[in-house]
Coordinates of N, CA and C in Angstrom, one line a residue:
M17 N 0.9 -1.2 0.0 CA 0.0 0.2 0.0 C 1.0 1.4 -0.1
D18 N 0.4 2.2 -0.9 CA 1.1 3.5 -0.7 C 1.4 4.0 0.8
E19 N 2.4 4.7 1.0 CA 2.9 5.0 2.3 C 1.9 6.2 3.0
M20 N 1.5 7.0 2.1 CA 0.4 7.9 2.5 C -0.8 7.4 2.9
K21 N -1.3 6.5 2.1 CA -2.5 5.8 2.3 C -2.5 4.8 3.6
Q22 N -1.3 4.2 3.8 CA -1.2 3.7 5.0 C -1.1 4.5 6.2
Q23 N -0.6 5.6 6.3 CA -0.8 6.5 7.3 C -2.1 6.9 7.7
I24 N -3.0 7.2 6.7 CA -4.4 7.2 6.9 C -5.0 6.3 7.3
V25 N -4.9 5.1 6.8 CA -5.4 3.8 7.4 C -5.2 3.7 9.0
D26 N -3.9 4.0 9.3 CA -3.3 3.8 10.7 C -4.0 4.9 11.7
T27 N -4.2 6.0 11.0 CA -4.7 7.3 11.8 C -6.1 7.0 12.2
G28 N -6.9 6.4 11.2 CA -8.3 6.0 11.4 C -8.5 5.1 12.5
K29 N -7.7 3.9 12.4 CA -7.7 3.0 13.4 C -7.3 3.6 14.8
W30 N -6.4 4.3 14.9 CA -6.1 5.1 16.0 C -7.1 5.8 16.7
I31 N -7.9 6.6 15.8 CA -8.9 7.3 16.1 C -10.1 6.5 16.7
M32 N -10.4 5.4 16.1 CA -11.5 4.6 16.6 C -11.1 4.0 17.9
E33 N -9.8 3.4 18.0 CA -9.4 2.8 19.2 C -9.4 3.7 20.3
K34 N -9.2 5.1 20.1 CA -9.3 5.9 21.3 C -10.6 6.6 21.4
G35 N -11.5 6.0 20.8 CA -13.0 6.4 20.8 C -13.2 8.1 20.8
L36 N -12.6 8.5 19.5 CA -12.6 9.9 19.2 C -13.6 10.1 18.2
T37 N -14.4 9.1 17.7 CA -15.4 9.4 16.8 C -16.4 8.1 16.9
W38 N -17.6 8.2 16.1 CA -18.3 7.2 16.1 C -19.1 7.0 14.9
G39 N -19.7 5.8 14.5 CA -20.2 5.6 13.2 C -19.2 5.9 12.1
T40 N -20.0 6.5 11.0 CA -19.3 7.0 9.9 C -18.9 8.4 10.0
S41 N -18.9 9.0 11.3 CA -18.4 10.5 11.5 C -17.1 10.5 11.3
G42 N -16.6 11.7 10.7 CA -15.3 11.9 10.5 C -14.5 11.9 9.0
N43 N -13.4 12.5 8.7 CA -12.6 12.2 7.6 C -11.3 12.7 7.7
I44 N -10.4 12.1 7.0 CA -8.9 12.3 7.1 C -8.6 12.9 5.7
S45 N -7.5 13.6 5.7 CA -6.7 13.8 4.6 C -5.2 14.2 4.7
A46 N -4.5 14.0 3.7 CA -2.9 14.4 3.7 C -2.6 14.8 2.5
R47 N -1.5 15.7 2.5 CA -1.1 16.4 1.3 C 0.2 15.6 0.9
K48 N 0.6 15.3 -0.4 CA 1.8 14.9 -0.8 C 2.0 15.8 -2.2
E49 N 2.9 16.8 -2.0 CA 3.0 17.7 -3.0 C 1.7 18.2 -3.5
D50 N 1.4 18.1 -4.8 CA 0.0 18.8 -5.1 C -1.1 17.6 -5.2
R51 N -0.9 16.6 -4.6 CA -1.9 15.6 -4.5 C -2.6 15.5 -3.1
I52 N -3.7 15.3 -3.0 CA -4.5 15.4 -1.7 C -5.1 14.0 -1.7
F53 N -4.6 13.2 -0.6 CA -5.3 11.8 0.0 C -6.3 12.2 0.8
V54 N -7.6 11.6 0.4 CA -8.7 12.0 1.3 C -9.6 10.6 1.5
T55 N -10.3 10.5 2.8 CA -11.0 9.3 2.9 C -12.2 9.5 1.8
A56 N -12.8 8.2 1.5 CA -14.0 8.3 0.8 C -15.4 8.4 1.6
S57 N -16.4 8.9 0.9 CA -17.5 9.1 1.6 C -18.3 7.9 2.2
G58 N -18.9 7.9 3.5 CA -19.4 6.8 4.0 C -18.4 5.9 4.7
T59 N -17.2 6.1 4.7 CA -16.2 5.0 5.4 C -16.2 5.2 7.0
V60 N -15.9 4.0 7.6 CA -15.6 4.1 8.9 C -14.2 4.2 9.3
M61 N -13.8 5.0 10.3 CA -12.4 5.4 10.5 C -11.7 4.1 10.9
G62 N -12.2 3.3 11.8 CA -11.5 2.0 12.0 C -11.5 0.9 11.2
D63 N -12.0 1.1 10.0 CA -12.1 0.0 8.9 C -11.6 0.5 7.6
L64 N -10.7 1.5 7.6 CA -10.4 1.9 6.2 C -9.5 0.8 5.4
K65 N -9.7 0.9 4.2 CA -9.0 0.0 3.1 C -8.2 0.9 2.1
E66 N -7.4 0.5 1.4 CA -6.8 1.2 0.2 C -7.7 1.8 -0.5
E67 N -8.7 1.0 -1.0 CA -9.6 1.5 -1.9 C -10.4 2.8 -1.4
D68 N -10.3 2.9 -0.1 CA -11.3 3.9 0.7 C -10.5 5.3 0.7
I69 N -9.3 5.3 0.0 CA -8.5 6.6 0.1 C -8.5 7.1 -1.5
I70 N -9.1 8.3 -1.6 CA -9.2 8.8 -2.9 C -8.2 9.8 -3.1
V71 N -7.6 10.0 -4.3 CA -6.5 11.1 -4.5 C -7.1 12.0 -5.3
C72 N -6.9 13.2 -5.1 CA -7.4 14.6 -6.0 C -6.3 15.7 -5.9
D73 N -6.8 16.6 -6.8 CA -6.0 17.8 -6.8 C -6.5 18.9 -6.0
L74 N -5.8 20.1 -5.9 CA -6.3 21.0 -5.0 C -7.6 21.7 -5.4
E75 N -8.2 21.4 -6.5 CA -9.4 21.9 -6.9 C -10.5 21.0 -7.0
G76 N -10.1 19.5 -6.3 CA -11.1 18.5 -6.1 C -11.3 17.6 -7.2
K77 N -10.5 17.8 -8.3 CA -10.6 16.9 -9.4 C -10.0 15.5 -8.9
I78 N -10.6 14.3 -9.1 CA -10.2 13.1 -8.8 C -9.0 12.5 -9.8
L79 N -8.2 12.2 -9.2 CA -6.8 11.6 -10.0 C -6.7 10.2 -9.6
E80 N -7.3 9.6 -8.8 CA -7.1 8.1 -8.5 C -8.1 7.7 -7.5
G81 N -8.8 6.5 -7.8 CA -9.8 6.0 -7.1 C -11.3 6.0 -7.7
E82 N -12.1 4.9 -7.3 CA -13.3 4.7 -7.8 C -14.4 5.2 -7.0
K83 N -14.1 5.4 -5.8 CA -15.2 5.8 -4.8 C -15.4 7.4 -5.0
K84 N -16.4 7.8 -4.2 CA -16.6 9.3 -4.1 C -16.0 9.7 -2.8
P85 N -15.2 10.9 -3.0 CA -14.4 11.4 -1.8 C -15.4 11.9 -0.9
S86 N -15.1 12.1 0.3 CA -15.9 12.7 1.6 C -16.7 14.0 0.9
K87 N -17.9 13.9 1.4 CA -18.5 15.3 0.9 C -18.0 16.5 1.8
E88 N -17.2 16.2 2.6 CA -16.4 17.5 3.4 C -15.1 17.8 2.8
T89 N -14.8 17.1 1.6 CA -13.5 17.4 1.1 C -13.2 18.7 0.9
G90 N -14.3 19.7 0.4 CA -14.1 21.0 0.2 C -13.5 21.8 1.4
M91 N -13.8 21.5 2.6 CA -13.1 22.2 3.9 C -11.5 21.7 3.8
H92 N -11.3 20.5 3.6 CA -9.9 20.1 3.7 C -9.1 20.9 2.6
L93 N -9.8 21.1 1.4 CA -9.0 21.7 0.1 C -9.0 23.1 0.6
G94 N -9.8 23.7 1.1 CA -9.8 25.3 1.5 C -8.5 25.5 2.4
I95 N -8.4 24.6 3.6 CA -7.3 24.6 4.3 C -6.0 24.7 3.7
Y96 N -5.8 23.6 2.7 CA -4.5 23.4 2.0 C -4.3 24.5 1.1
R97 N -5.2 25.1 0.5 CA -5.2 26.4 -0.4 C -4.5 27.4 0.4
R98 N -5.2 27.7 1.5 CA -4.8 28.7 2.3 C -3.6 28.7 3.1
R99 N -3.3 27.4 3.6 CA -2.1 27.1 4.5 C -1.2 26.2 3.9
P100 N -0.3 26.6 3.0 CA 0.9 25.9 2.4 C 1.6 25.0 3.2
D101 N 1.8 25.5 4.7 CA 2.5 24.7 5.7 C 1.7 23.5 6.1
I102 N 0.3 23.4 5.8 CA -0.5 22.2 6.3 C -0.2 21.2 5.5
Q103 N 0.2 19.8 6.0 CA 0.1 18.7 5.3 C -1.0 17.5 5.7
A104 N -1.7 17.8 6.7 CA -2.8 16.8 7.1 C -3.9 17.5 7.8
V105 N -4.9 16.8 7.6 CA -6.2 17.4 8.3 C -7.1 16.3 8.6
V106 N -7.6 16.4 9.8 CA -8.4 15.3 10.7 C -9.9 16.0 11.1
H107 N -11.0 15.4 10.7 CA -12.1 15.9 11.3 C -12.8 14.7 12.0
T108 N -13.1 14.8 13.3 CA -13.9 13.9 14.0 C -14.9 14.4 14.9
S109 N -15.7 13.6 15.7 CA -16.6 14.0 16.6 C -16.4 13.5 17.9
P110 N -15.4 13.7 18.7 CA -15.1 12.9 20.0 C -16.3 13.7 20.9
F111 N -16.4 12.8 21.9 CA -17.6 13.3 22.8 C -17.5 14.5 23.4
Y112 N -16.5 14.9 24.1 CA -16.3 16.0 24.8 C -16.0 17.2 24.0
A113 N -15.3 17.2 22.8 CA -15.1 18.2 21.9 C -16.4 18.6 21.2
T114 N -17.2 17.5 20.9 CA -18.6 17.8 20.3 C -19.5 18.6 21.4
F115 N -19.4 17.8 22.7 CA -20.2 18.8 23.7 C -19.8 20.1 23.9
C116 N -18.6 20.5 23.9 CA -18.5 21.9 24.1 C -18.7 22.8 22.7
A117 N -18.7 22.0 21.4 CA -19.3 22.6 20.4 C -20.6 22.9 20.2
C118 N -21.4 22.2 21.2 CA -22.9 22.4 21.5 C -23.3 23.3 22.6
M119 N -22.2 23.9 23.3 CA -22.5 24.6 24.4 C -21.8 26.0 24.2
D120 N -22.5 27.0 24.7 CA -22.0 28.4 24.8 C -21.0 28.5 25.9
L121 N -19.9 27.8 25.9 CA -19.0 27.9 27.0 C -17.7 28.5 26.6
E122 N -17.3 29.5 27.5 CA -16.1 30.2 27.0 C -14.9 29.1 27.4
M123 N -14.2 28.7 26.5 CA -13.0 27.7 26.6 C -11.8 28.4 27.1
K124 N -11.3 27.5 28.1 CA -10.1 27.9 28.7 C -8.9 26.7 28.1
T125 N -7.9 27.2 27.6 CA -6.9 26.3 26.9 C -5.6 26.4 27.4
N126 N -5.3 27.5 28.3 CA -3.8 27.7 28.6 C -3.7 26.6 30.0
L127 N -3.9 25.5 29.8 CA -4.1 24.7 31.2 C -2.9 23.9 31.5
F128 N -2.2 23.4 30.4 CA -1.1 22.4 30.5 C -0.2 22.6 29.4
I129 N 1.1 22.2 29.4 CA 2.1 22.3 28.4 C 1.7 22.1 26.9
E130 N 1.0 20.8 26.7 CA 0.6 20.4 25.4 C -0.6 21.4 24.9
S131 N -1.6 21.8 25.9 CA -2.7 22.4 25.5 C -2.2 24.0 25.0
M132 N -1.3 24.6 25.7 CA -0.8 25.8 25.5 C -0.1 25.7 24.0
Y133 N 0.5 24.8 23.7 CA 0.9 24.6 22.2 C 0.0 24.4 21.0
Y134 N -0.9 23.4 21.3 CA -1.9 22.7 20.3 C -2.9 23.5 20.2
D135 N -3.5 24.2 21.2 CA -4.9 24.8 21.3 C -4.4 26.4 21.2
E136 N -3.3 26.8 21.0 CA -3.1 28.2 20.7 C -4.0 29.0 19.7
G137 N -4.8 30.0 20.4 CA -5.8 30.7 19.3 C -7.0 29.6 19.0
L138 N -7.4 28.7 19.7 CA -8.5 27.7 19.3 C -9.4 28.4 18.5
G139 N -9.8 28.1 17.5 CA -10.9 28.5 16.6 C -12.3 28.0 17.0
R140 N -13.3 28.8 16.5 CA -14.7 28.1 16.5 C -15.5 28.8 15.5
I141 N -16.5 28.0 14.7 CA -17.3 28.6 13.8 C -18.6 28.1 14.1
P142 N -19.6 28.7 13.6 CA -21.1 28.3 13.8 C -21.5 27.3 13.0
Y143 N -22.6 26.7 13.2 CA -23.0 25.6 12.5 C -23.3 25.8 11.0
F144 N -22.8 24.9 10.2 CA -23.2 24.9 8.7 C -23.4 23.7 8.3
H145 N -24.3 23.3 7.5 CA -24.6 21.9 7.0 C -23.2 21.3 6.6
A146 N -22.9 20.0 7.0 CA -22.0 19.2 6.5 C -21.9 19.0 5.0
G147 N -20.7 19.3 4.6 CA -20.3 19.3 3.1 C -20.8 20.3 2.3
S148 N -21.4 21.5 2.9 CA -21.9 22.7 2.1 C -20.8 23.5 1.9
K149 N -21.0 24.5 0.8 CA -19.9 25.3 0.3 C -19.7 26.5 1.6
A150 N -20.9 26.7 2.3 CA -20.7 27.6 3.4 C -19.9 27.2 4.3
L151 N -19.9 25.8 4.7 CA -18.9 25.3 5.7 C -17.4 25.3 5.4
A152 N -17.4 25.0 4.0 CA -15.8 25.1 3.5 C -15.2 26.5 3.4
Q153 N -16.3 27.5 3.3 CA -15.8 28.8 3.1 C -15.5 29.4 4.6
A154 N -16.4 29.0 5.4 CA -16.1 29.3 6.9 C -14.8 28.8 7.6
V155 N -14.6 27.5 7.2 CA -13.3 26.8 7.6 C -12.0 27.6 7.1
E156 N -12.1 27.8 5.7 CA -11.0 28.5 5.0 C -10.9 29.7 5.6
E157 N -11.9 30.6 6.0 CA -11.6 31.7 6.5 C -11.1 31.9 7.9
A158 N -11.4 30.8 8.8 CA -11.1 30.7 10.1 C -9.7 30.0 10.3
C159 N -9.1 29.4 9.4 CA -8.0 28.4 9.7 C -6.7 29.2 9.7
G160 N -6.7 30.3 9.6 CA -5.4 31.3 9.6 C -4.7 31.3 10.9
G161 N -5.3 31.6 12.0 CA -4.8 31.7 13.2 C -4.5 30.7 14.3
T162 N -5.0 29.5 13.9 CA -4.9 28.4 14.8 C -4.7 26.9 14.1
Q163 N -4.7 26.1 14.7 CA -4.4 24.7 14.3 C -5.6 23.7 14.6
V164 N -6.7 24.3 15.4 CA -7.8 23.5 15.9 C -9.0 24.5 15.8
I165 N -10.1 24.0 15.0 CA -11.5 24.6 15.1 C -12.6 23.6 15.6
L166 N -13.1 24.3 16.6 CA -14.6 23.7 16.9 C -15.6 24.1 16.0
M167 N -16.4 23.1 15.5 CA -17.4 23.5 14.6 C -18.7 23.1 15.3
E168 N -19.4 24.3 15.6 CA -20.6 24.0 16.3 C -21.6 23.1 16.0
H169 N -22.1 22.2 16.9 CA -23.0 21.1 16.6 C -22.4 20.2 15.6
H170 N -21.1 20.0 15.6 CA -20.6 19.1 14.5 C -19.4 18.1 15.0
G171 N -18.5 19.0 15.5 CA -17.2 18.5 16.0 C -16.1 19.3 15.9
I172 N -14.8 18.4 15.6 CA -13.7 19.2 15.7 C -12.8 19.1 14.5
L173 N -12.1 20.1 14.1 CA -11.3 19.9 13.0 C -9.8 20.5 13.3
V174 N -8.7 19.4 13.0 CA -7.4 19.7 13.5 C -6.5 19.6 12.4
Y175 N -5.7 20.4 12.0 CA -4.7 20.4 10.8 C -3.3 20.7 11.2
D176 N -2.3 20.1 10.6 CA -1.0 20.4 11.2 C 0.1 19.9 10.1
R177 N 1.3 19.7 10.4 CA 2.4 19.5 9.5 C 2.4 18.0 9.3
S178 N 1.5 17.1 9.9 CA 1.8 15.7 9.7 C 0.5 15.2 10.5
L179 N 0.2 13.9 10.2 CA -0.9 13.2 10.6 C -0.7 12.9 12.3
A180 N 0.7 12.7 12.5 CA 1.0 12.5 13.9 C 0.8 13.7 14.9
E181 N 1.1 14.9 14.1 CA 0.9 16.0 14.7 C -0.8 16.4 15.0
C182 N -1.5 15.9 14.1 CA -3.0 16.0 14.2 C -3.5 15.1 15.3
R183 N -2.8 13.9 15.3 CA -3.3 13.0 16.4 C -3.1 13.5 17.8
S184 N -2.1 14.2 17.8 CA -1.7 14.9 19.2 C -2.6 16.0 19.5
A185 N -2.8 16.8 18.5 CA -3.7 18.0 18.6 C -5.2 17.5 19.1
L186 N -5.5 16.5 18.4 CA -7.0 15.8 18.6 C -7.0 15.4 20.1
E187 N -6.2 14.7 20.4 CA -6.3 14.1 21.8 C -6.0 15.0 22.9
V188 N -5.1 15.9 22.7 CA -4.9 17.1 23.7 C -6.2 17.7 23.9
T189 N -6.8 18.2 22.8 CA -8.1 19.1 22.8 C -9.1 18.4 23.4
E190 N -9.3 17.2 23.1 CA -10.4 16.5 23.7 C -10.1 16.5 25.3
N191 N -9.0 16.2 25.9 CA -8.8 16.4 27.2 C -9.2 17.8 27.8
V192 N -8.8 18.7 26.9 CA -8.8 20.2 27.2 C -10.7 20.4 27.3
C193 N -11.2 19.9 26.4 CA -12.7 20.1 26.6 C -13.4 19.3 27.7
R194 N -12.7 18.1 28.1 CA -13.2 17.3 29.1 C -13.0 17.9 30.4
M195 N -11.7 18.7 30.6 CA -11.5 19.7 31.8 C -12.3 20.9 32.0
N196 N -12.8 21.5 30.8 CA -13.8 22.6 30.7 C -15.1 22.2 31.1
V197 N -15.7 20.9 30.6 CA -16.8 20.5 31.0 C -17.0 20.2 32.5
F198 N -16.1 19.3 33.0 CA -16.1 18.9 34.5 C -16.1 20.3 35.3
A199 N -15.2 21.2 34.9 CA -15.2 22.4 35.7 C -16.5 23.1 35.7
A200 N -17.2 23.3 34.4 CA -18.4 23.9 34.4 C -19.5 23.1 35.2
M201 N -19.5 21.8 35.1 CA -20.5 20.9 35.7 C -20.3 21.1 37.4
G202 N -18.9 21.2 37.9 CA -18.8 21.4 39.2 C -18.7 22.7 39.7
H203 N -18.9 23.8 38.8 CA -18.7 25.1 39.2 C -17.3 25.5 39.8
L204 N -16.3 24.9 39.2 CA -15.0 24.9 39.9 C -14.2 25.9 39.0
P205 N -13.3 26.8 39.6 CA -12.5 27.9 39.0 C -11.4 27.2 38.3
L206 N -11.5 26.9 37.1 CA -10.4 26.4 36.1 C -9.4 27.5 35.9
K207 N -8.1 27.4 36.4 CA -7.1 28.2 36.4 C -6.3 28.2 35.2
E208 N -6.1 29.0 34.5 CA -5.0 29.0 33.3 C -3.9 29.7 33.7
V209 N -2.8 29.3 32.9 CA -1.6 29.8 33.2 C -1.4 31.2 32.7
A210 N -0.9 32.2 33.3 CA -0.8 33.6 33.2 C -0.1 33.9 31.7
P211 N -1.1 34.8 31.2 CA -0.8 35.2 29.6 C 0.6 35.4 29.4
E212 N 1.4 36.2 30.2 CA 2.9 36.6 30.0 C 3.8 35.3 29.9
T213 N 3.4 34.4 30.8 CA 4.1 33.0 31.0 C 3.8 32.1 29.7
V214 N 2.5 32.2 29.2 CA 2.2 31.5 28.1 C 3.1 32.1 26.7
R215 N 3.1 33.3 26.7 CA 3.8 34.0 25.6 C 5.2 33.6 25.8
D216 N 6.0 33.7 27.0 CA 7.3 33.2 27.1 C 7.5 31.8 26.7
F217 N 6.6 31.0 27.0 CA 6.4 29.6 26.9 C 6.6 29.2 25.3
L218 N 5.7 29.9 24.6 CA 5.4 29.8 22.9 C 6.7 30.2 22.4
E219 N 6.9 31.6 22.8 CA 8.1 32.1 22.0 C 9.6 31.6 22.3
G220 N 9.6 31.0 23.5 CA 10.8 30.4 23.8 C 11.0 28.9 23.3
G221 N 10.0 28.3 22.8 CA 10.0 27.0 22.3 C 10.2 25.9 23.3
Y222 N 9.7 26.2 24.5 CA 10.0 25.1 25.7 C 9.3 23.9 25.6
Y223 N 8.5 23.8 24.4 CA 7.7 22.3 24.4 C 8.3 22.1 22.9
K224 N 8.0 22.9 22.0 CA 8.2 22.6 20.6 C 8.2 24.2 19.9
K225 N 9.0 24.2 18.8 CA 9.1 25.4 18.0 C 7.9 25.9 17.6
R226 N 7.7 27.1 17.9 CA 6.3 27.8 17.6 C 6.2 27.9 16.2
R227 N 5.0 27.7 15.6 CA 4.6 27.5 14.1 C 4.9 28.9 13.7
G228 N 5.1 29.1 12.3 CA 5.2 30.5 11.9 C 6.5 31.2 12.2

């Protein structure tokens, strides 16, 4: 199997094993030069096969594969067009992230080392129908200043320099959302790291070199 397709298959299995989606919810893509590898419509993340990975160009023209690509391919392509640094995109509907995407909750993200890095500038967009041009446009407009977007009443979208980084961002953000939900339920004062410390942490590269 092509190495890129294998990475997508492995990522789908990891997502399902971690309980970070359900049913046929979610889609995965990765970029290799000017070719976009994306999961087909109606696929189950934990049961992806080689034929479930479609190859298209940045305009959505199918280059390889017999199946129909995910109906949400448009939002993936919008990110790749706007962000040449991005090499992978993952959309899923994990429980706590989706819970937060259904709540009018002010999210606190500067809680621990990984969350300060992966959830810097956590984005949020209102609900748009799945697969719609409006959703793709909203994602493309919102993807500039963050690597993670909560899509209201829909789920989460993460995008980064590799599928491995997407997996990390997905897991970290799900835990951030869990912490925010538990704090809200218990009326607990969830304390963030001080802004000046966060800035020093990011600019100093104390976890990883800051993007951009």
